[in-house]
Amino acid sequence: MEIFTVEAVVLKTDDFGDANRVVTLFTKEFGKLEANAYGCRRARSPLSGALQMFNHITAQITRSTKVDTIRDADIINFYDALTNDLERLAYASLLFEVVNRMTFPRQQEQETFDLLIKSLPVLSKRNPRIAALIGVCQFMEMSGEQLNFERCVHCGKEIDGDAAISLLDGGAVCMDCVDAAQDVRPYPETLRKTFETMLGFDWHDDTRLSFNSRQLKTTETFFIDYVQSVLGSGLRSVQFIREFIV
């Protein structure tokens, strides 16, 4: 059996049996990993505190032919605001669910790991709705699934001013090509500027995150629709947000 140590963020947890848990980690070294943590839900288990959602940890894992097992884990950083505040929990869960659903096991993705690490303190201290949408926007870009926001996907012309956008066609559509596009929706200049701001956001910048409520609602609806269209199914975190938050 191989034993190895990883630096990771707890991406997802699923309980099984009386006291066990399947833990999905996003690791610095190997990308997404899934491992069993036996007995970790018992109060006296040394793993109980470390293997909570959103924790930044180091973990010692035993690799076997059937299933990996977490032997030990230590907390590097934890963010209790993300589990104690319903809105922060909901929007952090949105970002983490998108990353979990759109990544594959054992594929090292340093940019995605760094994004999760940088987003956690912002999600826990600043506007979680804005932070989650920025995280989703940047993740879609680095994953190669992002739409073309700057040029018409039909003729290649640079978008200037108000236009349209099509999820099915892959991005922005100038007004000259709108009749040839599928399932278009409005793409005002203000929305394009919002996307530009989110893509260029520096997670270490303490400048106040400020978008008006209409911008936020439009941006949230857009990214939720797009991610769900890519996945071909709904997001559980979105159901939670719509039921309890907005």
PDB file of C-alpha atoms in Angstrom:
ATOM      1  CA  MET A   1       0.000   0.000   0.000  1.00  0.00           C
ATOM      2  CA  GLU A   2       1.226   3.483  -0.862  1.00  0.00           C
ATOM      3  CA  ILE A   3       0.959   6.254   1.738  1.00  0.00           C
ATOM      4  CA  PHE A   4       1.159   9.861   0.561  1.00  0.00           C
ATOM      5  CA  THR A   5       0.448  13.351   1.907  1.00  0.00           C
ATOM      6  CA  VAL A   6      -1.499  16.082   0.133  1.00  0.00           C
ATOM      7  CA  GLU A   7      -2.481  19.697   0.658  1.00  0.00           C
ATOM      8  CA  ALA A   8      -6.177  19.986  -0.075  1.00  0.00           C
ATOM      9  CA  VAL A   9      -9.505  21.742   0.250  1.00  0.00           C
ATOM     10  CA  VAL A  10     -12.527  19.706   1.347  1.00  0.00           C
ATOM     11  CA  LEU A  11     -14.742  19.944  -1.722  1.00  0.00           C
ATOM     12  CA  LYS A  12     -17.605  17.603  -0.796  1.00  0.00           C
ATOM     13  CA  THR A  13     -18.607  15.100   1.898  1.00  0.00           C
ATOM     14  CA  ASP A  14     -21.083  12.211   1.867  1.00  0.00           C
ATOM     15  CA  ASP A  15     -21.961  10.184   4.951  1.00  0.00           C
ATOM     16  CA  PHE A  16     -22.203   6.409   4.838  1.00  0.00           C
ATOM     17  CA  GLY A  17     -22.630   3.763   7.500  1.00  0.00           C
ATOM     18  CA  ASP A  18     -22.940   4.733  11.149  1.00  0.00           C
ATOM     19  CA  ALA A  19     -19.914   7.000  11.398  1.00  0.00           C
ATOM     20  CA  ASN A  20     -18.063   7.060   8.087  1.00  0.00           C
ATOM     21  CA  ARG A  21     -17.726   9.625   5.343  1.00  0.00           C
ATOM     22  CA  VAL A  22     -16.674   9.729   1.703  1.00  0.00           C
ATOM     23  CA  VAL A  23     -14.608  12.895   1.340  1.00  0.00           C
ATOM     24  CA  THR A  24     -13.897  14.591  -1.970  1.00  0.00           C
ATOM     25  CA  LEU A  25     -10.699  16.621  -1.777  1.00  0.00           C
ATOM     26  CA  PHE A  26      -9.295  19.050  -4.285  1.00  0.00           C
ATOM     27  CA  THR A  27      -5.570  18.622  -3.845  1.00  0.00           C
ATOM     28  CA  LYS A  28      -2.614  20.683  -4.906  1.00  0.00           C
ATOM     29  CA  GLU A  29      -0.695  17.618  -6.039  1.00  0.00           C
ATOM     30  CA  PHE A  30      -3.266  15.432  -7.816  1.00  0.00           C
ATOM     31  CA  GLY A  31      -6.382  17.506  -8.437  1.00  0.00           C
ATOM     32  CA  LYS A  32      -9.633  15.929  -7.293  1.00  0.00           C
ATOM     33  CA  LEU A  33      -9.413  12.836  -5.089  1.00  0.00           C
ATOM     34  CA  GLU A  34     -12.073  10.802  -3.318  1.00  0.00           C
ATOM     35  CA  ALA A  35     -11.237   8.875  -0.150  1.00  0.00           C
ATOM     36  CA  ASN A  36     -13.035   7.162   2.701  1.00  0.00           C
ATOM     37  CA  ALA A  37     -12.700   8.443   6.256  1.00  0.00           C
ATOM     38  CA  TYR A  38     -13.766   5.658   8.577  1.00  0.00           C
ATOM     39  CA  GLY A  39     -15.213   6.657  11.947  1.00  0.00           C
ATOM     40  CA  CYS A  40     -14.687  10.366  11.300  1.00  0.00           C
ATOM     41  CA  ARG A  41     -18.213  11.307  12.380  1.00  0.00           C
ATOM     42  CA  ARG A  42     -17.586  10.080  15.912  1.00  0.00           C
ATOM     43  CA  ALA A  43     -16.991  12.967  18.301  1.00  0.00           C
ATOM     44  CA  ARG A  44     -13.678  11.550  19.516  1.00  0.00           C
ATOM     45  CA  SER A  45     -12.294  10.825  16.071  1.00  0.00           C
ATOM     46  CA  PRO A  46      -9.095  12.785  15.338  1.00  0.00           C
ATOM     47  CA  LEU A  47     -10.466  13.308  11.823  1.00  0.00           C
ATOM     48  CA  SER A  48     -13.815  14.819  12.832  1.00  0.00           C
ATOM     49  CA  GLY A  49     -12.726  18.455  12.942  1.00  0.00           C
ATOM     50  CA  ALA A  50     -10.485  18.477   9.893  1.00  0.00           C
ATOM     51  CA  LEU A  51     -12.803  16.841   7.371  1.00  0.00           C
ATOM     52  CA  GLN A  52     -15.460  19.539   7.288  1.00  0.00           C
ATOM     53  CA  MET A  53     -16.597  21.334   4.141  1.00  0.00           C
ATOM     54  CA  PHE A  54     -14.398  24.238   2.995  1.00  0.00           C
ATOM     55  CA  ASN A  55     -11.480  23.370   5.306  1.00  0.00           C
ATOM     56  CA  HIS A  56      -7.951  23.843   3.977  1.00  0.00           C
ATOM     57  CA  ILE A  57      -5.991  20.839   5.230  1.00  0.00           C
ATOM     58  CA  THR A  58      -3.089  18.464   4.862  1.00  0.00           C
ATOM     59  CA  ALA A  59      -4.124  14.821   4.686  1.00  0.00           C
ATOM     60  CA  GLN A  60      -2.274  11.533   4.844  1.00  0.00           C
ATOM     61  CA  ILE A  61      -3.872   9.002   2.514  1.00  0.00           C
ATOM     62  CA  THR A  62      -3.403   5.293   1.980  1.00  0.00           C
ATOM     63  CA  ARG A  63      -3.858   4.261  -1.633  1.00  0.00           C
ATOM     64  CA  SER A  64      -5.147   0.786  -2.416  1.00  0.00           C
ATOM     65  CA  THR A  65      -6.511  -0.937  -5.487  1.00  0.00           C
ATOM     66  CA  LYS A  66     -10.129  -0.524  -4.357  1.00  0.00           C
ATOM     67  CA  VAL A  67     -10.494   2.685  -2.354  1.00  0.00           C
ATOM     68  CA  ASP A  68      -8.235   5.354  -0.865  1.00  0.00           C
ATOM     69  CA  THR A  69      -8.435   5.919   2.892  1.00  0.00           C
ATOM     70  CA  ILE A  70      -7.673   9.058   4.878  1.00  0.00           C
ATOM     71  CA  ARG A  71      -5.414   8.086   7.788  1.00  0.00           C
ATOM     72  CA  ASP A  72      -4.769  11.515   9.277  1.00  0.00           C
ATOM     73  CA  ALA A  73      -5.606  15.166   8.598  1.00  0.00           C
ATOM     74  CA  ASP A  74      -4.538  18.527  10.001  1.00  0.00           C
ATOM     75  CA  ILE A  75      -6.206  21.900   9.526  1.00  0.00           C
ATOM     76  CA  ILE A  76      -4.234  24.671   7.842  1.00  0.00           C
ATOM     77  CA  ASN A  77      -7.167  27.125   7.751  1.00  0.00           C
ATOM     78  CA  PHE A  78     -10.841  26.819   8.550  1.00  0.00           C
ATOM     79  CA  TYR A  79     -13.667  29.229   7.754  1.00  0.00           C
ATOM     80  CA  ASP A  80     -16.460  28.809  10.282  1.00  0.00           C
ATOM     81  CA  ALA A  81     -18.360  31.785   8.814  1.00  0.00           C
ATOM     82  CA  LEU A  82     -19.090  29.609   5.779  1.00  0.00           C
ATOM     83  CA  THR A  83     -21.011  27.093   7.862  1.00  0.00           C
ATOM     84  CA  ASN A  84     -22.484  29.466  10.451  1.00  0.00           C
ATOM     85  CA  ASP A  85     -24.059  31.913   7.980  1.00  0.00           C
ATOM     86  CA  LEU A  86     -26.733  30.543   5.638  1.00  0.00           C
ATOM     87  CA  GLU A  87     -26.014  32.931   2.754  1.00  0.00           C
ATOM     88  CA  ARG A  88     -22.262  32.310   2.897  1.00  0.00           C
ATOM     89  CA  LEU A  89     -22.866  28.560   3.063  1.00  0.00           C
ATOM     90  CA  ALA A  90     -25.178  28.691   0.045  1.00  0.00           C
ATOM     91  CA  TYR A  91     -22.869  30.672  -2.231  1.00  0.00           C
ATOM     92  CA  ALA A  92     -19.683  28.878  -1.178  1.00  0.00           C
ATOM     93  CA  SER A  93     -21.529  25.634  -1.945  1.00  0.00           C
ATOM     94  CA  LEU A  94     -22.408  26.980  -5.399  1.00  0.00           C
ATOM     95  CA  LEU A  95     -18.769  27.573  -6.322  1.00  0.00           C
ATOM     96  CA  PHE A  96     -17.615  24.269  -4.828  1.00  0.00           C
ATOM     97  CA  GLU A  97     -20.376  22.297  -6.545  1.00  0.00           C
ATOM     98  CA  VAL A  98     -19.510  23.820  -9.922  1.00  0.00           C
ATOM     99  CA  VAL A  99     -15.834  22.916  -9.454  1.00  0.00           C
ATOM    100  CA  ASN A 100     -16.707  19.402  -8.281  1.00  0.00           C
ATOM    101  CA  ARG A 101     -19.110  18.734 -11.143  1.00  0.00           C
ATOM    102  CA  MET A 102     -16.812  20.105 -13.855  1.00  0.00           C
ATOM    103  CA  THR A 103     -13.487  18.510 -12.898  1.00  0.00           C
ATOM    104  CA  PHE A 104     -12.199  14.962 -13.312  1.00  0.00           C
ATOM    105  CA  PRO A 105     -10.364  12.820 -10.726  1.00  0.00           C
ATOM    106  CA  ARG A 106      -6.575  12.714 -10.553  1.00  0.00           C
ATOM    107  CA  GLN A 107      -5.902  15.540 -12.969  1.00  0.00           C
ATOM    108  CA  GLN A 108      -3.632  18.126 -11.406  1.00  0.00           C
ATOM    109  CA  GLU A 109      -5.104  21.596 -11.855  1.00  0.00           C
ATOM    110  CA  GLN A 110      -2.968  24.115 -10.019  1.00  0.00           C
ATOM    111  CA  GLU A 111      -5.021  27.103 -11.178  1.00  0.00           C
ATOM    112  CA  THR A 112      -8.241  25.603  -9.834  1.00  0.00           C
ATOM    113  CA  PHE A 113      -6.617  24.724  -6.507  1.00  0.00           C
ATOM    114  CA  ASP A 114      -5.262  28.271  -6.207  1.00  0.00           C
ATOM    115  CA  LEU A 115      -8.685  29.706  -7.053  1.00  0.00           C
ATOM    116  CA  LEU A 116     -10.349  27.736  -4.260  1.00  0.00           C
ATOM    117  CA  ILE A 117      -7.681  28.744  -1.745  1.00  0.00           C
ATOM    118  CA  LYS A 118      -7.922  32.438  -2.679  1.00  0.00           C
ATOM    119  CA  SER A 119     -11.723  32.470  -2.724  1.00  0.00           C
ATOM    120  CA  LEU A 120     -12.277  31.024   0.765  1.00  0.00           C
ATOM    121  CA  PRO A 121     -11.316  34.083   2.872  1.00  0.00           C
ATOM    122  CA  VAL A 122     -13.243  36.369   0.508  1.00  0.00           C
ATOM    123  CA  LEU A 123     -16.352  34.173   0.694  1.00  0.00           C
ATOM    124  CA  SER A 124     -16.106  34.175   4.478  1.00  0.00           C
ATOM    125  CA  LYS A 125     -15.610  37.931   4.989  1.00  0.00           C
ATOM    126  CA  ARG A 126     -17.013  39.856   2.025  1.00  0.00           C
ATOM    127  CA  ASN A 127     -20.162  39.706  -0.102  1.00  0.00           C
ATOM    128  CA  PRO A 128     -20.526  35.942  -0.693  1.00  0.00           C
ATOM    129  CA  ARG A 129     -22.853  36.283  -3.668  1.00  0.00           C
ATOM    130  CA  ILE A 130     -20.403  38.456  -5.582  1.00  0.00           C
ATOM    131  CA  ALA A 131     -17.429  36.324  -4.519  1.00  0.00           C
ATOM    132  CA  ALA A 132     -19.081  33.095  -5.672  1.00  0.00           C
ATOM    133  CA  LEU A 133     -20.040  34.566  -9.055  1.00  0.00           C
ATOM    134  CA  ILE A 134     -16.493  35.838  -9.557  1.00  0.00           C
ATOM    135  CA  GLY A 135     -15.212  32.386  -8.659  1.00  0.00           C
ATOM    136  CA  VAL A 136     -17.551  30.677 -11.127  1.00  0.00           C
ATOM    137  CA  CYS A 137     -16.664  33.203 -13.859  1.00  0.00           C
ATOM    138  CA  GLN A 138     -12.918  32.694 -13.385  1.00  0.00           C
ATOM    139  CA  PHE A 139     -13.242  28.918 -13.094  1.00  0.00           C
ATOM    140  CA  MET A 140     -15.194  28.687 -16.350  1.00  0.00           C
ATOM    141  CA  GLU A 141     -12.436  30.708 -18.024  1.00  0.00           C
ATOM    142  CA  MET A 142      -9.587  28.523 -16.753  1.00  0.00           C
ATOM    143  CA  SER A 143     -11.483  25.319 -17.527  1.00  0.00           C
ATOM    144  CA  GLY A 144     -11.819  26.294 -21.180  1.00  0.00           C
ATOM    145  CA  GLU A 145     -15.616  26.344 -21.020  1.00  0.00           C
ATOM    146  CA  GLN A 146     -16.027  30.115 -20.967  1.00  0.00           C
ATOM    147  CA  LEU A 147     -18.104  31.838 -23.614  1.00  0.00           C
ATOM    148  CA  ASN A 148     -16.616  34.427 -25.959  1.00  0.00           C
ATOM    149  CA  PHE A 149     -17.597  37.738 -24.384  1.00  0.00           C
ATOM    150  CA  GLU A 150     -15.560  40.109 -26.563  1.00  0.00           C
ATOM    151  CA  ARG A 151     -16.162  39.120 -30.205  1.00  0.00           C
ATOM    152  CA  CYS A 152     -19.145  37.992 -32.227  1.00  0.00           C
ATOM    153  CA  VAL A 153     -19.060  34.206 -32.518  1.00  0.00           C
ATOM    154  CA  HIS A 154     -20.524  34.442 -36.032  1.00  0.00           C
ATOM    155  CA  CYS A 155     -18.497  37.120 -37.802  1.00  0.00           C
ATOM    156  CA  GLY A 156     -15.623  37.765 -35.380  1.00  0.00           C
ATOM    157  CA  LYS A 157     -16.327  41.480 -35.037  1.00  0.00           C
ATOM    158  CA  GLU A 158     -15.370  43.043 -31.720  1.00  0.00           C
ATOM    159  CA  ILE A 159     -18.424  43.761 -29.590  1.00  0.00           C
ATOM    160  CA  ASP A 160     -18.991  47.453 -28.936  1.00  0.00           C
ATOM    161  CA  GLY A 161     -22.022  48.645 -27.020  1.00  0.00           C
ATOM    162  CA  ASP A 162     -25.166  46.583 -26.589  1.00  0.00           C
ATOM    163  CA  ALA A 163     -25.408  43.212 -28.338  1.00  0.00           C
ATOM    164  CA  ALA A 164     -26.894  39.753 -27.839  1.00  0.00           C
ATOM    165  CA  ILE A 165     -25.444  36.548 -26.430  1.00  0.00           C
ATOM    166  CA  SER A 166     -26.187  32.900 -27.127  1.00  0.00           C
ATOM    167  CA  LEU A 167     -25.368  30.001 -24.825  1.00  0.00           C
ATOM    168  CA  LEU A 168     -25.903  27.552 -27.676  1.00  0.00           C
ATOM    169  CA  ASP A 169     -23.667  29.392 -30.144  1.00  0.00           C
ATOM    170  CA  GLY A 170     -20.870  29.980 -27.650  1.00  0.00           C
ATOM    171  CA  GLY A 171     -20.931  33.654 -26.806  1.00  0.00           C
ATOM    172  CA  ALA A 172     -21.575  37.193 -27.938  1.00  0.00           C
ATOM    173  CA  VAL A 173     -23.519  37.970 -31.104  1.00  0.00           C
ATOM    174  CA  CYS A 174     -23.373  41.374 -32.796  1.00  0.00           C
ATOM    175  CA  MET A 175     -26.628  42.946 -33.897  1.00  0.00           C
ATOM    176  CA  ASP A 176     -25.793  42.275 -37.571  1.00  0.00           C
ATOM    177  CA  CYS A 177     -25.719  38.508 -36.902  1.00  0.00           C
ATOM    178  CA  VAL A 178     -28.493  38.203 -34.347  1.00  0.00           C
ATOM    179  CA  ASP A 179     -30.976  36.710 -36.817  1.00  0.00           C
ATOM    180  CA  ALA A 180     -28.606  33.798 -37.484  1.00  0.00           C
ATOM    181  CA  ALA A 181     -28.066  32.982 -33.802  1.00  0.00           C
ATOM    182  CA  GLN A 182     -29.884  30.457 -31.628  1.00  0.00           C
ATOM    183  CA  ASP A 183     -31.642  31.200 -28.354  1.00  0.00           C
ATOM    184  CA  VAL A 184     -30.305  34.740 -28.001  1.00  0.00           C
ATOM    185  CA  ARG A 185     -30.722  36.911 -24.960  1.00  0.00           C
ATOM    186  CA  PRO A 186     -29.846  40.574 -24.362  1.00  0.00           C
ATOM    187  CA  TYR A 187     -26.169  41.346 -23.820  1.00  0.00           C
ATOM    188  CA  PRO A 188     -25.983  44.991 -22.744  1.00  0.00           C
ATOM    189  CA  GLU A 189     -22.657  46.740 -22.427  1.00  0.00           C
ATOM    190  CA  THR A 190     -23.105  46.891 -18.645  1.00  0.00           C
ATOM    191  CA  LEU A 191     -23.190  43.075 -18.479  1.00  0.00           C
ATOM    192  CA  ARG A 192     -20.058  42.800 -20.623  1.00  0.00           C
ATOM    193  CA  LYS A 193     -18.264  45.238 -18.316  1.00  0.00           C
ATOM    194  CA  THR A 194     -19.390  43.165 -15.320  1.00  0.00           C
ATOM    195  CA  PHE A 195     -17.871  40.029 -16.878  1.00  0.00           C
ATOM    196  CA  GLU A 196     -14.633  41.918 -17.587  1.00  0.00           C
ATOM    197  CA  THR A 197     -14.444  43.082 -13.973  1.00  0.00           C
ATOM    198  CA  MET A 198     -15.063  39.580 -12.630  1.00  0.00           C
ATOM    199  CA  LEU A 199     -12.511  37.938 -14.923  1.00  0.00           C
ATOM    200  CA  GLY A 200      -9.875  40.478 -13.910  1.00  0.00           C
ATOM    201  CA  PHE A 201     -10.668  40.475 -10.188  1.00  0.00           C
ATOM    202  CA  ASP A 202      -7.642  40.150  -7.887  1.00  0.00           C
ATOM    203  CA  TRP A 203      -8.600  38.075  -4.823  1.00  0.00           C
ATOM    204  CA  HIS A 204      -5.974  39.859  -2.738  1.00  0.00           C
ATOM    205  CA  ASP A 205      -7.373  43.308  -3.562  1.00  0.00           C
ATOM    206  CA  ASP A 206      -9.349  44.770  -0.651  1.00  0.00           C
ATOM    207  CA  THR A 207     -11.248  47.192  -2.883  1.00  0.00           C
ATOM    208  CA  ARG A 208     -14.956  47.044  -2.101  1.00  0.00           C
ATOM    209  CA  LEU A 209     -16.927  44.632  -4.264  1.00  0.00           C
ATOM    210  CA  SER A 210     -19.740  46.742  -5.652  1.00  0.00           C
ATOM    211  CA  PHE A 211     -22.390  45.765  -8.182  1.00  0.00           C
ATOM    212  CA  ASN A 212     -25.977  46.957  -8.186  1.00  0.00           C
ATOM    213  CA  SER A 213     -28.736  44.457  -7.499  1.00  0.00           C
ATOM    214  CA  ARG A 214     -29.867  44.334 -11.131  1.00  0.00           C
ATOM    215  CA  GLN A 215     -26.327  43.582 -12.343  1.00  0.00           C
ATOM    216  CA  LEU A 216     -25.989  40.822  -9.767  1.00  0.00           C
ATOM    217  CA  LYS A 217     -29.311  39.213 -10.592  1.00  0.00           C
ATOM    218  CA  THR A 218     -28.604  39.265 -14.338  1.00  0.00           C
ATOM    219  CA  THR A 219     -25.083  37.900 -13.863  1.00  0.00           C
ATOM    220  CA  GLU A 220     -26.212  35.177 -11.477  1.00  0.00           C
ATOM    221  CA  THR A 221     -29.024  34.049 -13.774  1.00  0.00           C
ATOM    222  CA  PHE A 222     -26.665  34.006 -16.749  1.00  0.00           C
ATOM    223  CA  PHE A 223     -23.939  31.903 -15.129  1.00  0.00           C
ATOM    224  CA  ILE A 224     -26.380  29.492 -13.496  1.00  0.00           C
ATOM    225  CA  ASP A 225     -28.131  28.946 -16.833  1.00  0.00           C
ATOM    226  CA  TYR A 226     -24.830  28.479 -18.632  1.00  0.00           C
ATOM    227  CA  VAL A 227     -23.261  26.072 -16.135  1.00  0.00           C
ATOM    228  CA  GLN A 228     -26.417  23.984 -15.990  1.00  0.00           C
ATOM    229  CA  SER A 229     -26.565  23.870 -19.790  1.00  0.00           C
ATOM    230  CA  VAL A 230     -22.957  22.616 -19.906  1.00  0.00           C
ATOM    231  CA  LEU A 231     -23.657  20.000 -17.236  1.00  0.00           C
ATOM    232  CA  GLY A 232     -26.990  18.991 -18.710  1.00  0.00           C
ATOM    233  CA  SER A 233     -28.611  18.977 -15.281  1.00  0.00           C
ATOM    234  CA  GLY A 234     -29.403  21.256 -12.357  1.00  0.00           C
ATOM    235  CA  LEU A 235     -27.232  22.270  -9.418  1.00  0.00           C
ATOM    236  CA  ARG A 236     -28.395  21.361  -5.908  1.00  0.00           C
ATOM    237  CA  SER A 237     -26.885  24.541  -4.489  1.00  0.00           C
ATOM    238  CA  VAL A 238     -29.027  26.614  -6.860  1.00  0.00           C
ATOM    239  CA  GLN A 239     -32.172  24.954  -5.549  1.00  0.00           C
ATOM    240  CA  PHE A 240     -31.038  25.822  -2.022  1.00  0.00           C
ATOM    241  CA  ILE A 241     -30.311  29.442  -2.947  1.00  0.00           C
ATOM    242  CA  ARG A 242     -33.685  29.904  -4.609  1.00  0.00           C
ATOM    243  CA  GLU A 243     -35.544  28.314  -1.716  1.00  0.00           C
ATOM    244  CA  PHE A 244     -33.817  29.963   1.225  1.00  0.00           C
ATOM    245  CA  ILE A 245     -31.759  32.968   0.058  1.00  0.00           C
ATOM    246  CA  VAL A 246     -33.378  34.897  -2.823  1.00  0.00           C
TER     247      VAL A 246
END
